[in-house]
One Martini backbone bead per residue (centre of mass of N, CA, C, O) as a GRO file, in nm:
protein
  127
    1UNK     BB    1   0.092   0.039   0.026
    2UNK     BB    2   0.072   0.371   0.004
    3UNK     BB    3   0.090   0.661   0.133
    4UNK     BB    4  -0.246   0.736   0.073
    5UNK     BB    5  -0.425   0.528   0.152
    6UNK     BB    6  -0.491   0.699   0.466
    7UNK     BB    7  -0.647   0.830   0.234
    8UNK     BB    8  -0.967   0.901   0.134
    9UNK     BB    9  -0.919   1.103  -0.115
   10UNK     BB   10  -0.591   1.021  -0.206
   11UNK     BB   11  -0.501   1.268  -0.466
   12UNK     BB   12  -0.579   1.537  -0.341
   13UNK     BB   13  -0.519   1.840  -0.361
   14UNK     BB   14  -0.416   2.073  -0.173
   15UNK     BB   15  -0.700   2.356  -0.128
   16UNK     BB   16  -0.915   2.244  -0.272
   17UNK     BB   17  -1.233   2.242  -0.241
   18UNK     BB   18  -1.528   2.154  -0.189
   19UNK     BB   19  -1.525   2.035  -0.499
   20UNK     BB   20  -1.634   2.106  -0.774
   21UNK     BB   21  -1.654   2.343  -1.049
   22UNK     BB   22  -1.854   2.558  -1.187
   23UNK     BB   23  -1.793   2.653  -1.524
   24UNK     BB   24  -1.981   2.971  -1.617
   25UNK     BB   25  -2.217   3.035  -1.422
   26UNK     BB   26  -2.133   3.342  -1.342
   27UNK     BB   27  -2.163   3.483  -1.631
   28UNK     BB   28  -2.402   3.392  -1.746
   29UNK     BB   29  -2.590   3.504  -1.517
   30UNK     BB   30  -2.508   3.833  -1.585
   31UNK     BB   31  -2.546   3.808  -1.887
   32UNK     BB   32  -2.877   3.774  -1.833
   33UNK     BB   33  -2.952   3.996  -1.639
   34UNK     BB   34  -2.876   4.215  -1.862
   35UNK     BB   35  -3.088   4.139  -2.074
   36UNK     BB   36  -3.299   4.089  -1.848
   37UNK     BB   37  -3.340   4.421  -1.813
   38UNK     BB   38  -3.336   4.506  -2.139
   39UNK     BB   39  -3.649   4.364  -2.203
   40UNK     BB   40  -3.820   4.517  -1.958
   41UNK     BB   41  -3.736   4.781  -2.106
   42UNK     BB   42  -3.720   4.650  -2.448
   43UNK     BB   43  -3.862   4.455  -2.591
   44UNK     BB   44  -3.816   4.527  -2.936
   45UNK     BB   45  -3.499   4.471  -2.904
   46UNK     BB   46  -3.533   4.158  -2.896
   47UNK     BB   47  -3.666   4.102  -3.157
   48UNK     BB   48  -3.623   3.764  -3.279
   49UNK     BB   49  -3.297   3.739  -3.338
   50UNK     BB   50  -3.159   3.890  -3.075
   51UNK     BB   51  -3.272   3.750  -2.851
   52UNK     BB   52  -3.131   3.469  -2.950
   53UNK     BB   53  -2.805   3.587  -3.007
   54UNK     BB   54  -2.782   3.669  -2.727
   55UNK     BB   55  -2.883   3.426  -2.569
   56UNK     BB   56  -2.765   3.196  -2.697
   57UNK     BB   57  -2.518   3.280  -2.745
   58UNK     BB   58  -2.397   3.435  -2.586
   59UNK     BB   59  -2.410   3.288  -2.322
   60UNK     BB   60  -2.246   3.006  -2.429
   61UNK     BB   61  -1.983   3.203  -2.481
   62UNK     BB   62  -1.968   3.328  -2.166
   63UNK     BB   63  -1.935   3.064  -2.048
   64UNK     BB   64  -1.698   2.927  -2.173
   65UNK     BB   65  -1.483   3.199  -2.189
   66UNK     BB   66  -1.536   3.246  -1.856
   67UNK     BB   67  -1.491   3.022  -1.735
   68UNK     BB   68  -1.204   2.986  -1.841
   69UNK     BB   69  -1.101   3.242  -1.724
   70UNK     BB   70  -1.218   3.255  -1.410
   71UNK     BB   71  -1.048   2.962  -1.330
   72UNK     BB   72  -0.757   3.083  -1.403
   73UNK     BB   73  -0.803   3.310  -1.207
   74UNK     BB   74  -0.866   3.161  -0.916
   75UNK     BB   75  -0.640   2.976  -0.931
   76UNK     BB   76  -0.416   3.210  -0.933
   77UNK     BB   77  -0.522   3.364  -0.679
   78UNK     BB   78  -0.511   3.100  -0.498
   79UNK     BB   79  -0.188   3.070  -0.484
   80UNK     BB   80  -0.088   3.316  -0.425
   81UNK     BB   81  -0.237   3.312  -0.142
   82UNK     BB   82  -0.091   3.054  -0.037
   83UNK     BB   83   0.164   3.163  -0.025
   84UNK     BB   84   0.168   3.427   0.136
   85UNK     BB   85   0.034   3.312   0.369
   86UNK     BB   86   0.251   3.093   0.476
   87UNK     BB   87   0.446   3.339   0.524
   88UNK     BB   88   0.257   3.433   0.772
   89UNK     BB   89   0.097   3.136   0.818
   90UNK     BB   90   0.049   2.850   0.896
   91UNK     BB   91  -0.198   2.824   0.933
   92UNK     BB   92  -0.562   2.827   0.992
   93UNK     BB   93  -0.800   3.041   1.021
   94UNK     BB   94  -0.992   3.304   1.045
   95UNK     BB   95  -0.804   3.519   0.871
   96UNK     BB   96  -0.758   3.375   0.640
   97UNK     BB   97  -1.072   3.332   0.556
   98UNK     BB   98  -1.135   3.589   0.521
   99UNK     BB   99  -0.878   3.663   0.277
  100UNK     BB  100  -1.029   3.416   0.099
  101UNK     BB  101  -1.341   3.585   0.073
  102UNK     BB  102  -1.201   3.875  -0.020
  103UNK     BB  103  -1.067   3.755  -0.294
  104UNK     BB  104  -1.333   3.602  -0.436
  105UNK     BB  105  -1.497   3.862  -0.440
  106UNK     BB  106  -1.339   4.027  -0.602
  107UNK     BB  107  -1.298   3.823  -0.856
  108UNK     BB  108  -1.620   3.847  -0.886
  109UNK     BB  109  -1.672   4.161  -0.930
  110UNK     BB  110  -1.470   4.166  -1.180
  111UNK     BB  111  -1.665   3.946  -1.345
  112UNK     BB  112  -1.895   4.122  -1.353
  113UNK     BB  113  -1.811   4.389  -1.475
  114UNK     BB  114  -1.672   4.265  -1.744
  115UNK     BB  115  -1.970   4.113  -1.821
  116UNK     BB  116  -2.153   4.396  -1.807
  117UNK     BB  117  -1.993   4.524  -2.038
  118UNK     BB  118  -2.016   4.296  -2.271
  119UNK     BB  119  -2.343   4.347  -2.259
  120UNK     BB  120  -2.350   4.657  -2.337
  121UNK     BB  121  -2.239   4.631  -2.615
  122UNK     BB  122  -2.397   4.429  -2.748
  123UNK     BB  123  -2.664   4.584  -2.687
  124UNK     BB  124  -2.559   4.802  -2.875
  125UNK     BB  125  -2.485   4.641  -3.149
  126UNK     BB  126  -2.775   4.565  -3.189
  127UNK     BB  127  -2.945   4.847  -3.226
   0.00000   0.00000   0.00000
């Protein structure tokens, strides 16, 4: 038996959240929210192709490219976190949970931002 045996988890790295990450799910969420607010404002710039377009394509795409760029940012700032917790505190406690809370907040609030801004182009480009 090796090393990992006596871990029921296996091979898991360590750091990583509790379960898999759903990946797309926050980009899309803002990319939708962002359209029915401009739909229930003016319901005939949606009409026909156009709420197709932003609707069916544009979540896709937005999901896709949101969420694999979103994951690969979040390792980023996960990984940079990690290191850095390590050299001030060498244990987990309440104040590292607060500032990997705050740092989650930061980068999801900064792809809400990014996504909120590439919805009201599209519905600009669309009008």
């Amino acid at each position: 038996m090796g090393k990992g045996s006596d871990d029921p988890k296996g091979a898991e790295p360590k750091g990583e959240g509790p379960g898999p990450e759903i990946v797309g799910v926050w980009p899309a969420a803002v990319w939708i929210i962002v359209g029915a607010g401009h739909y229930l404002n003016d319901p005939d710039h949606f009409a026909g192709w156009k709420g197709a377009l932003y609707f069916v394509l544009g979540t896709g795409l937005v999901a896709l490219v949101g969420g694999i760029a979103s994951l690969s940012t979040r390792r980023t700032v996960a990984g940079i976190q990690e290191r850095l917790l390590k050299e001030v505190r060498h244990r987990r406690d309440l104040t590292t949970w607060v500032i990997a809370l705050g740092l989650r907040g930061l980068v999801g609030l900064g792809e809400a931002v990014l996504v909120t801004l590439l919805a009201l182009s599209a519905v600009a480009m669309l009008g």
